Coordinates of N, CA and C in Angstrom, one line a residue:
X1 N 0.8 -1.2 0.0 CA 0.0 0.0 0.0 C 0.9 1.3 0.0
X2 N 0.1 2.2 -0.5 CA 1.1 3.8 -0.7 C 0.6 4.4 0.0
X3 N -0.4 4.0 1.1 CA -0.9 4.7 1.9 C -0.5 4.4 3.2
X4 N 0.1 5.3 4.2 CA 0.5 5.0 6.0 C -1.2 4.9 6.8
X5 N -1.2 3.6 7.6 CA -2.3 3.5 8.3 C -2.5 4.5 9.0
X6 N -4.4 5.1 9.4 CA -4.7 5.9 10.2 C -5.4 5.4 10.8
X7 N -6.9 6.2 11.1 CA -7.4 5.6 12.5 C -8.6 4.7 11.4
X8 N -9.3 3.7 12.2 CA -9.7 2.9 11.5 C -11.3 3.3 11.7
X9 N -11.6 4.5 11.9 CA -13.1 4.4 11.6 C -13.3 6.0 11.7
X10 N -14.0 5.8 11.1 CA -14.8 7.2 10.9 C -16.2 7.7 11.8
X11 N -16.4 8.2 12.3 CA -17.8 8.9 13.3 C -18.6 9.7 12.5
X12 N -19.7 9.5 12.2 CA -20.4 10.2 11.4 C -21.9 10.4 12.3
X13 N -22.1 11.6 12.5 CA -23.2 11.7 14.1 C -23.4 10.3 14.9
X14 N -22.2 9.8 15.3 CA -22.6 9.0 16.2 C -22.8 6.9 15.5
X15 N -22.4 7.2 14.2 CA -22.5 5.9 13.5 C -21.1 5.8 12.9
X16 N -20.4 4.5 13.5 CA -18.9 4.4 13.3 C -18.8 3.3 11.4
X17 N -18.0 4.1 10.9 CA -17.9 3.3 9.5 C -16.5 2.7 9.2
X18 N -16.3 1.1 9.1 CA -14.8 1.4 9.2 C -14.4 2.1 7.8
X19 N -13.3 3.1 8.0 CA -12.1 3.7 7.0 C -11.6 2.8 5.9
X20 N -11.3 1.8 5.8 CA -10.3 0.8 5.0 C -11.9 0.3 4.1
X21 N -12.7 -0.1 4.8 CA -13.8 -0.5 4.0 C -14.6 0.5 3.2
X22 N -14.6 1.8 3.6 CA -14.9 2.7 2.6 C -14.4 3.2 1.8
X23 N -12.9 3.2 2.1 CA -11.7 4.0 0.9 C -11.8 2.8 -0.3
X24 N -12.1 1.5 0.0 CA -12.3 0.6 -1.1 C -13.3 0.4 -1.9
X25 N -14.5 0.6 -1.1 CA -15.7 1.1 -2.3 C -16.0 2.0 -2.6
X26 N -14.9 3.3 -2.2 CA -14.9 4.5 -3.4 C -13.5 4.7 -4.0
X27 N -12.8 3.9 -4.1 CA -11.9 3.2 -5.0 C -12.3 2.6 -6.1
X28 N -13.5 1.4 -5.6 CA -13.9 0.9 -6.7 C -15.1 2.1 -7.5
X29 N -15.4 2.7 -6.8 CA -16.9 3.4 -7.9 C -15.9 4.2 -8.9
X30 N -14.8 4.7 -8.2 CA -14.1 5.4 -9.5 C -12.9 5.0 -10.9
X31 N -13.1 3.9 -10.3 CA -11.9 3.2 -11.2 C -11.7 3.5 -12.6
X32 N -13.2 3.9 -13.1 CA -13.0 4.1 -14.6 C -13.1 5.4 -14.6
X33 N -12.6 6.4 -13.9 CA -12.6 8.1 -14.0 C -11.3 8.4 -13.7
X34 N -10.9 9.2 -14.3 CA -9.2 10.2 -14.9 C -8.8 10.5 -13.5
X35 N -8.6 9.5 -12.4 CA -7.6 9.6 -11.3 C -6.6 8.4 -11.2
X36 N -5.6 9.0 -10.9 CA -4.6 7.9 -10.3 C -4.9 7.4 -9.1
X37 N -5.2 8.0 -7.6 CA -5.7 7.4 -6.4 C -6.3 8.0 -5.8
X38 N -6.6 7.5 -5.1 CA -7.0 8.7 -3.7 C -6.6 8.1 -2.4
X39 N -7.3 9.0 -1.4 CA -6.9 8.7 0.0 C -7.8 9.2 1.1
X40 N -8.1 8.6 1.4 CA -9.8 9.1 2.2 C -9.3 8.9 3.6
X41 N -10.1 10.0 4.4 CA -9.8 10.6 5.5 C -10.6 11.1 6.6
X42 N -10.9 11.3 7.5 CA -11.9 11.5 8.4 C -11.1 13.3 8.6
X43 N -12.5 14.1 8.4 CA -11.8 15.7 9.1 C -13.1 16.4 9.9
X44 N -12.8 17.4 11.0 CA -14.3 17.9 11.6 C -14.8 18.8 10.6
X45 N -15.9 18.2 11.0 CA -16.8 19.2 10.5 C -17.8 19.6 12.2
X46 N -18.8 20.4 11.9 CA -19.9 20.6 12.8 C -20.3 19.6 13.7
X47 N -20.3 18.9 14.9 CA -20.3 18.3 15.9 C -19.9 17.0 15.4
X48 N -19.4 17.2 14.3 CA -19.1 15.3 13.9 C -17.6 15.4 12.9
X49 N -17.4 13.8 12.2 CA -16.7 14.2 11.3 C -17.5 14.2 9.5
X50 N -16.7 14.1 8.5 CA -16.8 14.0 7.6 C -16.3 13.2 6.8
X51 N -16.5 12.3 5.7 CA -15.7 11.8 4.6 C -14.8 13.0 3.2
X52 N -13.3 12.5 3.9 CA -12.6 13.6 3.1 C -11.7 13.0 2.0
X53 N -11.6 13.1 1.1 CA -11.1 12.2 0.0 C -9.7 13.2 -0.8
X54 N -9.1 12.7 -1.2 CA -7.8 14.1 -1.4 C -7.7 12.9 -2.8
X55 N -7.5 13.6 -3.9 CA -7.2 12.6 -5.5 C -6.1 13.1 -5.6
X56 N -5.3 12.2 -6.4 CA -4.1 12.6 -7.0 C -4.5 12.1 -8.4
X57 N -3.7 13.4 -9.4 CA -3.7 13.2 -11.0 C -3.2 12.4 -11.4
X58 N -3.6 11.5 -12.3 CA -2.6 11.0 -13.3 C -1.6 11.7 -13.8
X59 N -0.2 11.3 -14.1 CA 0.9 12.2 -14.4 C 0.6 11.8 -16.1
X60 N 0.6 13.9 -16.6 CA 0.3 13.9 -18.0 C -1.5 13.9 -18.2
X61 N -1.9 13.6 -17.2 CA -3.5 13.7 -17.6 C -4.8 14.7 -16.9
X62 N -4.3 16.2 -17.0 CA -5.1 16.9 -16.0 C -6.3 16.9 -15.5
X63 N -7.0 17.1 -14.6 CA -8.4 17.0 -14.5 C -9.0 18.2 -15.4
X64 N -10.5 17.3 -16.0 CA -11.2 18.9 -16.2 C -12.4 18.5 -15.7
X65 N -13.0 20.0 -15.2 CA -14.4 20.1 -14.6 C -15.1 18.9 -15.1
X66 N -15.1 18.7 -16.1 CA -15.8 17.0 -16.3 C -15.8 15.8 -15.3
X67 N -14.2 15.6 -15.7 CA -13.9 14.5 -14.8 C -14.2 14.9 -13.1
X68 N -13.8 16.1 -12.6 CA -14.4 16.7 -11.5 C -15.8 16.0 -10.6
X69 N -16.6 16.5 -11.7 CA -17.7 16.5 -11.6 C -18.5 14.8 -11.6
X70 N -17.8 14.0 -12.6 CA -18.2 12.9 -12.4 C -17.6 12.0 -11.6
X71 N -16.1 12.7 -11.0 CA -15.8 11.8 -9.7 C -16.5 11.8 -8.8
X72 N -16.8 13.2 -8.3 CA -18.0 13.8 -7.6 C -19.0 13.2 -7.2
X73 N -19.6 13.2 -8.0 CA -20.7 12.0 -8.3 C -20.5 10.5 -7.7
X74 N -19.6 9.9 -8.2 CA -19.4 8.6 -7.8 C -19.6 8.4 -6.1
X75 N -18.5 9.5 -5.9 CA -18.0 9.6 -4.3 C -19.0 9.5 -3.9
X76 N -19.8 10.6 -4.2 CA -21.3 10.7 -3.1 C -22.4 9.8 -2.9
X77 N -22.7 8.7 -4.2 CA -23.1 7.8 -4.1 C -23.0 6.8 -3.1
X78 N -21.7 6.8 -3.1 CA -20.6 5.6 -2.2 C -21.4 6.3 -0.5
X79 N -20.4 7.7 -0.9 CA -20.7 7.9 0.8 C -21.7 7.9 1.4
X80 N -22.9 8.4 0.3 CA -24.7 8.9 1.0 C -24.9 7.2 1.5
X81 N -24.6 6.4 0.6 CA -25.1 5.0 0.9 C -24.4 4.3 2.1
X82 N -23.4 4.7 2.2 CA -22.5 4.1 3.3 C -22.6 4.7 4.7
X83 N -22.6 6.4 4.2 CA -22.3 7.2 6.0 C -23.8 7.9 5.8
X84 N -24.2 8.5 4.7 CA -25.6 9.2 5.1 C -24.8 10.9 5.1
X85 N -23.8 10.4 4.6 CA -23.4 12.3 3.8 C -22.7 11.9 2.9
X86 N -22.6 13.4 2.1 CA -21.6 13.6 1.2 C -20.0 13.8 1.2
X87 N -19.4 13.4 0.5 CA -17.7 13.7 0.3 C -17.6 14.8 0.3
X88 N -16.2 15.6 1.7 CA -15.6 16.7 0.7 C -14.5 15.6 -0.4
X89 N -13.8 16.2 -0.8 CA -13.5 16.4 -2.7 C -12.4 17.2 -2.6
X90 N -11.1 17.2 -3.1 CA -10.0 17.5 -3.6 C -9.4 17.4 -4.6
X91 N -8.6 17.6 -5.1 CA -7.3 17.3 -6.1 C -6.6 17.8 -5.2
X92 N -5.2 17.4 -5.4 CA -3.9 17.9 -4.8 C -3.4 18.4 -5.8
X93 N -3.2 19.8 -6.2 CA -2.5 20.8 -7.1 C -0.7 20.4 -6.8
X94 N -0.2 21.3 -8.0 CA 1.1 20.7 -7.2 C 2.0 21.4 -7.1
X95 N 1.4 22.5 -6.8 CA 1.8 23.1 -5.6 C 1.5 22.8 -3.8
X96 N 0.8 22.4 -4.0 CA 0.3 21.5 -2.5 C 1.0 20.0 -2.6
X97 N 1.2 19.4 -3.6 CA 1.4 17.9 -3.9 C 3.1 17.4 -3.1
X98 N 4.0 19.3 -2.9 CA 5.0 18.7 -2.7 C 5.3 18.8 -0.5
X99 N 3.9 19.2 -0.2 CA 3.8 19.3 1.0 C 3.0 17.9 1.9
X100 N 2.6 17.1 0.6 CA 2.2 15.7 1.4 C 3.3 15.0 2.0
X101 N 2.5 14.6 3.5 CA 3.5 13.8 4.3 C 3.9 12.8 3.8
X102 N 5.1 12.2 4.2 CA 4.9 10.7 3.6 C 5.7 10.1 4.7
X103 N 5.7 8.7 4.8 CA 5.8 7.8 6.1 C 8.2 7.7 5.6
X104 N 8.6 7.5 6.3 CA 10.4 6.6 6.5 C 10.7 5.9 5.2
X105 N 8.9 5.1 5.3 CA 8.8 4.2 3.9 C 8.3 4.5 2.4
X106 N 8.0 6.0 2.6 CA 7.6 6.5 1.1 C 6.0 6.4 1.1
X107 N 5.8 6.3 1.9 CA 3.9 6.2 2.0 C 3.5 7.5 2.3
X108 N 2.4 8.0 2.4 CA 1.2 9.0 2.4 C 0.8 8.8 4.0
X109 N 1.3 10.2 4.8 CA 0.2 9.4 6.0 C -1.0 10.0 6.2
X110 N -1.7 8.9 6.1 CA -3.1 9.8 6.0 C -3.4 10.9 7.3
X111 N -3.1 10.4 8.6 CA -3.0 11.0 9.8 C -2.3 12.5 9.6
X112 N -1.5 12.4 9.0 CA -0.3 13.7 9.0 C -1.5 14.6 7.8
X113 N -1.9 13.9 6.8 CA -2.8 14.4 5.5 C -4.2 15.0 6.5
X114 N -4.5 14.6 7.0 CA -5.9 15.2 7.9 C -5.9 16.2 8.7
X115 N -4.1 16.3 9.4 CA -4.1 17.4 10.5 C -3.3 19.0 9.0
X116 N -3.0 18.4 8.2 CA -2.7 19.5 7.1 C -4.0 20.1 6.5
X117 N -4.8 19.4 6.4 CA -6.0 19.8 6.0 C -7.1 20.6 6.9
X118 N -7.2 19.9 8.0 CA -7.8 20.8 8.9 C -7.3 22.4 9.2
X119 N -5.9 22.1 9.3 CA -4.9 23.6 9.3 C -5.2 24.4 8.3
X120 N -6.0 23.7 7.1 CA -6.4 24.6 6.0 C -5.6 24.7 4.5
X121 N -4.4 24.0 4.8 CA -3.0 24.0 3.7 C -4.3 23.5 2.2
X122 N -5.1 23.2 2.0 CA -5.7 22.6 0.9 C -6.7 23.2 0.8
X123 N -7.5 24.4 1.4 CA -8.4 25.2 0.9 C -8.6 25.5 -0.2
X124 N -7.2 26.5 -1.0 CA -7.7 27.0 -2.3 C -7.8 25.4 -3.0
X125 N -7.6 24.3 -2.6 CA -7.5 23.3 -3.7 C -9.2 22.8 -3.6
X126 N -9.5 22.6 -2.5 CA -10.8 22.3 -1.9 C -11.9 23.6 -2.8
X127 N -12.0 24.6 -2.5 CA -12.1 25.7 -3.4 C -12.4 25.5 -4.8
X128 N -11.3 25.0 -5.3 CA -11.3 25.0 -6.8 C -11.9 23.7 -7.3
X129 N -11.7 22.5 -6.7 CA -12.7 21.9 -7.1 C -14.4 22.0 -7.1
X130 N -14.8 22.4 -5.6 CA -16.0 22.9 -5.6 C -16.7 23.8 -7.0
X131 N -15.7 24.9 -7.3 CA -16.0 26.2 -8.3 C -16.3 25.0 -9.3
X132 N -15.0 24.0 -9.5 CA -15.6 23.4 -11.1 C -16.5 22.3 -11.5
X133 N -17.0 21.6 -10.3 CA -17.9 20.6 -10.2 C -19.0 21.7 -10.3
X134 N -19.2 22.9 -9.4 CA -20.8 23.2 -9.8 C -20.6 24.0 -11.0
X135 N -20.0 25.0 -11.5 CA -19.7 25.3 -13.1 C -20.3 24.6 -13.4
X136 N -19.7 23.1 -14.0 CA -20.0 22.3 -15.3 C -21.6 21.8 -14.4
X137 N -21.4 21.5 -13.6 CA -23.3 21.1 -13.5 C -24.0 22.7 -13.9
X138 N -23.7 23.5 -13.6 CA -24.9 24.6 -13.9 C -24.7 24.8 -15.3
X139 N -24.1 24.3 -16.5 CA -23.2 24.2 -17.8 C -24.7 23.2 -18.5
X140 N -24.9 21.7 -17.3 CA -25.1 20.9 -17.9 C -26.6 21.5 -17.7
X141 N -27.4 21.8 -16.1 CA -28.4 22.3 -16.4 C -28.7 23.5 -17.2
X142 N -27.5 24.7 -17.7 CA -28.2 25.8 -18.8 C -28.7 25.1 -20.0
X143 N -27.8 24.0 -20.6 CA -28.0 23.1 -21.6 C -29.4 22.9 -21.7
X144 N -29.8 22.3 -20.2 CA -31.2 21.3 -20.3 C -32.5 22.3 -20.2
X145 N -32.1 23.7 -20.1 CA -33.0 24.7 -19.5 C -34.4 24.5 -19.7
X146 N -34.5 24.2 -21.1 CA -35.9 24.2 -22.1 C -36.8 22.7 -21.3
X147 N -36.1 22.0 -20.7 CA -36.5 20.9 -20.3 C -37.5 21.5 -18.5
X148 N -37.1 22.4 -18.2 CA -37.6 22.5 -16.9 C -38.8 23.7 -17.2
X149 N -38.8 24.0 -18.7 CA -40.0 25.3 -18.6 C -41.1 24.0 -18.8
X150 N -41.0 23.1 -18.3 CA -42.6 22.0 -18.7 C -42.3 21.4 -17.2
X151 N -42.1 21.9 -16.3 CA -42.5 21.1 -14.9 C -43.8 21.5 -14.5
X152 N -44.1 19.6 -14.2 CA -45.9 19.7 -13.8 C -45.9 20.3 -12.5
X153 N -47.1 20.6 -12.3 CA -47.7 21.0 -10.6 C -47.4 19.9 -9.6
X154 N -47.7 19.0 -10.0 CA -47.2 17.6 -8.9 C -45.5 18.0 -8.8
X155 N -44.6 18.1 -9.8 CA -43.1 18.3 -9.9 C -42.8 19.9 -9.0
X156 N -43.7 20.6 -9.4 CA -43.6 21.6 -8.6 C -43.3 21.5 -7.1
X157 N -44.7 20.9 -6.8 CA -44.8 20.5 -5.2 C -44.0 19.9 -4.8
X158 N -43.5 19.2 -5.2 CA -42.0 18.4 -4.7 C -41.1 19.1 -4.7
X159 N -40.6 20.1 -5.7 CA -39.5 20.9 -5.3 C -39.5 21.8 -4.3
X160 N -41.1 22.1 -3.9 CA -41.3 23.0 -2.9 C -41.0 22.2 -1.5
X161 N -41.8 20.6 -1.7 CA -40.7 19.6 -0.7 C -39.5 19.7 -0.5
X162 N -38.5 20.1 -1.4 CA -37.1 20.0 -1.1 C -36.5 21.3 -0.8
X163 N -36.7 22.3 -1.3 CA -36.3 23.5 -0.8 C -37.2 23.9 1.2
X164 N -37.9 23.0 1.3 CA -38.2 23.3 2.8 C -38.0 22.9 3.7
X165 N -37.4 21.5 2.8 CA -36.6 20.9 4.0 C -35.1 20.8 3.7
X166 N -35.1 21.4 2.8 CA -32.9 21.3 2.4 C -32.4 22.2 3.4
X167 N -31.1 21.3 4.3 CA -30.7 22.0 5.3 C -30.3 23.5 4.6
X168 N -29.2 23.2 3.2 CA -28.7 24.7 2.5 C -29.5 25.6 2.0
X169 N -30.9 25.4 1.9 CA -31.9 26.2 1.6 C -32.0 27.0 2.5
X170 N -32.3 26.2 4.0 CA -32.5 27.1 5.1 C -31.6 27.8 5.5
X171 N -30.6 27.5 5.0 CA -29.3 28.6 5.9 C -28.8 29.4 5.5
X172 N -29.3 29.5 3.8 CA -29.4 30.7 2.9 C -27.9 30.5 2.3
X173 N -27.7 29.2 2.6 CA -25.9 28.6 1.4 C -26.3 28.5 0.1
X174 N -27.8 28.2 -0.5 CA -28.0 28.0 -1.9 C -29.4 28.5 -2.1
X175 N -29.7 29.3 -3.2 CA -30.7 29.9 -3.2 C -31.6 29.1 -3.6
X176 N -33.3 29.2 -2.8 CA -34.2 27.9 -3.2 C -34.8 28.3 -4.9
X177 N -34.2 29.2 -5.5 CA -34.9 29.9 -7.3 C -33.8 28.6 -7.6
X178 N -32.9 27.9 -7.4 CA -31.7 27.6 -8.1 C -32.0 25.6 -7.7
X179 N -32.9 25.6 -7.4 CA -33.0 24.2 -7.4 C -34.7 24.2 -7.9
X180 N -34.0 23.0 -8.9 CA -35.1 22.0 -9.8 C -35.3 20.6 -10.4
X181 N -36.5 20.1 -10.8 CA -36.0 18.6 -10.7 C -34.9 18.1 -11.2
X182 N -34.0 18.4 -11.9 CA -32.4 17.5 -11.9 C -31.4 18.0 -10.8
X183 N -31.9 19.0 -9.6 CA -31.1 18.9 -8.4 C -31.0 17.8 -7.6
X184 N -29.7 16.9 -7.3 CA -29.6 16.1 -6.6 C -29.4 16.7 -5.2
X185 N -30.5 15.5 -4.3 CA -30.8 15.6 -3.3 C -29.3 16.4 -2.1
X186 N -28.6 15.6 -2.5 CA -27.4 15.5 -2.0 C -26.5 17.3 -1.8
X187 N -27.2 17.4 -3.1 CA -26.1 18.9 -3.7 C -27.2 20.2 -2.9
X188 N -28.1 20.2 -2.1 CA -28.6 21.0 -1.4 C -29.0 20.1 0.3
X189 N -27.9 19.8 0.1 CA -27.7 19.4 1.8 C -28.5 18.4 2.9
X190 N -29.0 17.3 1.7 CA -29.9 16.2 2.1 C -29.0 15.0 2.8
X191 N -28.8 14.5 3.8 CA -28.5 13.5 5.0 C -29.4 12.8 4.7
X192 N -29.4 11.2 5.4 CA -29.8 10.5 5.7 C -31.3 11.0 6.9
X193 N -31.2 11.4 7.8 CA -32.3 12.1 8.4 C -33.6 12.5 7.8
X194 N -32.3 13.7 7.1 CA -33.3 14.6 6.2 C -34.5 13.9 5.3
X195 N -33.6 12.5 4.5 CA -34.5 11.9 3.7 C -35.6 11.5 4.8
X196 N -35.1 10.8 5.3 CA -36.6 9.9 6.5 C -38.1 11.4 6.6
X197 N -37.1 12.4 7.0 CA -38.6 13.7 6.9 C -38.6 13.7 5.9
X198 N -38.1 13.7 4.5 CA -39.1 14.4 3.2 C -39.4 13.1 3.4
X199 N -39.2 11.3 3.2 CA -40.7 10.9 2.9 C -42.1 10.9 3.8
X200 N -41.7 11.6 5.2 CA -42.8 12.0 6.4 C -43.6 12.9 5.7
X201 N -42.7 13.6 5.3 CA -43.5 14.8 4.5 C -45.2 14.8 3.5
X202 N -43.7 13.7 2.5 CA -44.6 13.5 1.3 C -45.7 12.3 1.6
X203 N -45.7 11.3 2.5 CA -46.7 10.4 3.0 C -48.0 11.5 3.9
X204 N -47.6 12.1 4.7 CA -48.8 13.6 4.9 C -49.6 14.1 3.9
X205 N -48.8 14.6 3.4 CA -49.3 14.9 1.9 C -50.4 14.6 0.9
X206 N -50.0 13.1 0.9 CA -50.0 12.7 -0.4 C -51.0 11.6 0.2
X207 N -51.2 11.4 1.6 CA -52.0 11.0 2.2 C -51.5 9.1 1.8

């Protein structure tokens, strides 16, 4: 392995996931997407931790907001299904690339990679992928635009489901004009929880 052992589980409000078994099945979700590795990592977030994933490029093969975007994607599959959040998301620029730890033995420590990260050393990198994953999605929905001037009243009410209960709606992180039915749940701040109340919601409802 090119990775130095860290701690072996992750805390995600209170539900422990082992580490080694998650970094492998989002290893495998990405295998056919324009990375060389990655290296997944536990960092705080708000009374808990988070799933942190740091990619390294293929050498000769740069990322573009594409590939970004459909790493992205994979990750969060992996993680929503596994921990009940989303991935933060990296590349290592390389200008940052020559600040990774590495173990006596030439390894990566992830431990040493988590306390650099929290310190903030990978911000603008963290930064710049965010910018280019939602770019190319708001790229892909101007594309589809003509597709959402035909949403029904039933589609409506559901988006009005999700903007009332999206934690980023309410906290005024993403504006609720800016989500529509190809918003993934995920990309306006839906947890595990949260899902359990929207189907509360929509069984009320919908009687």
């Amino acid at each position: 392995s090119l990775v130095g052992r860290a701690k072996e589980v992750i805390n995600i409000r209170g539900v422990k996931v082992a580490l080694a078994e998650l970094q492998a099945q989002l290893k495998q979700a990405i295998s056919g997407c324009n990375v060389d590795r990655i290296i997944v990592f536990p960092s705080r977030a708000s009374h808990t931790e988070r799933v942190t994933v740091a990619c390294l490029e293929r050498s000769g093969a740069a990322m573009t907001a594409s590939d970004r975007s459909e790493i992205q994607d994979h990750l969060d599959r992996v993680s929503m299904m596994d921990t009940g959040s989303r991935a933060t998301v990296f590349s290592v620029s390389p200008q940052s690339m020559r600040l990774l730890p590495t173990t006596t033995l030439g390894k990566i420590s992830q431990s040493k990679l988590q306390s650099l990260f929290e310190e903030g050393i990978f911000e603008a990198d963290v930064a710049l992928w965010r910018r280019d994953v939602d770019a190319f999605r708001q790229s892909q929905a101007d594309d589809h635009g003509d597709q959402d001037a035909s949403v029904t009243a039933a589609e409506l009410e559901l988006i009005q489901d999700f903007v009332r209960l999206s934690p980023h709606c309410r906290s005024g992180e993403i504006d609720p004009a800016s989500v529509g039915r190809n918003t993934w749940l995920w990309d306006i701040g839906f947890g595990s929880m949260d899902i359990v109340r929207l189907k509360h919601a929509l069984d009320t409802r919908l009687g």
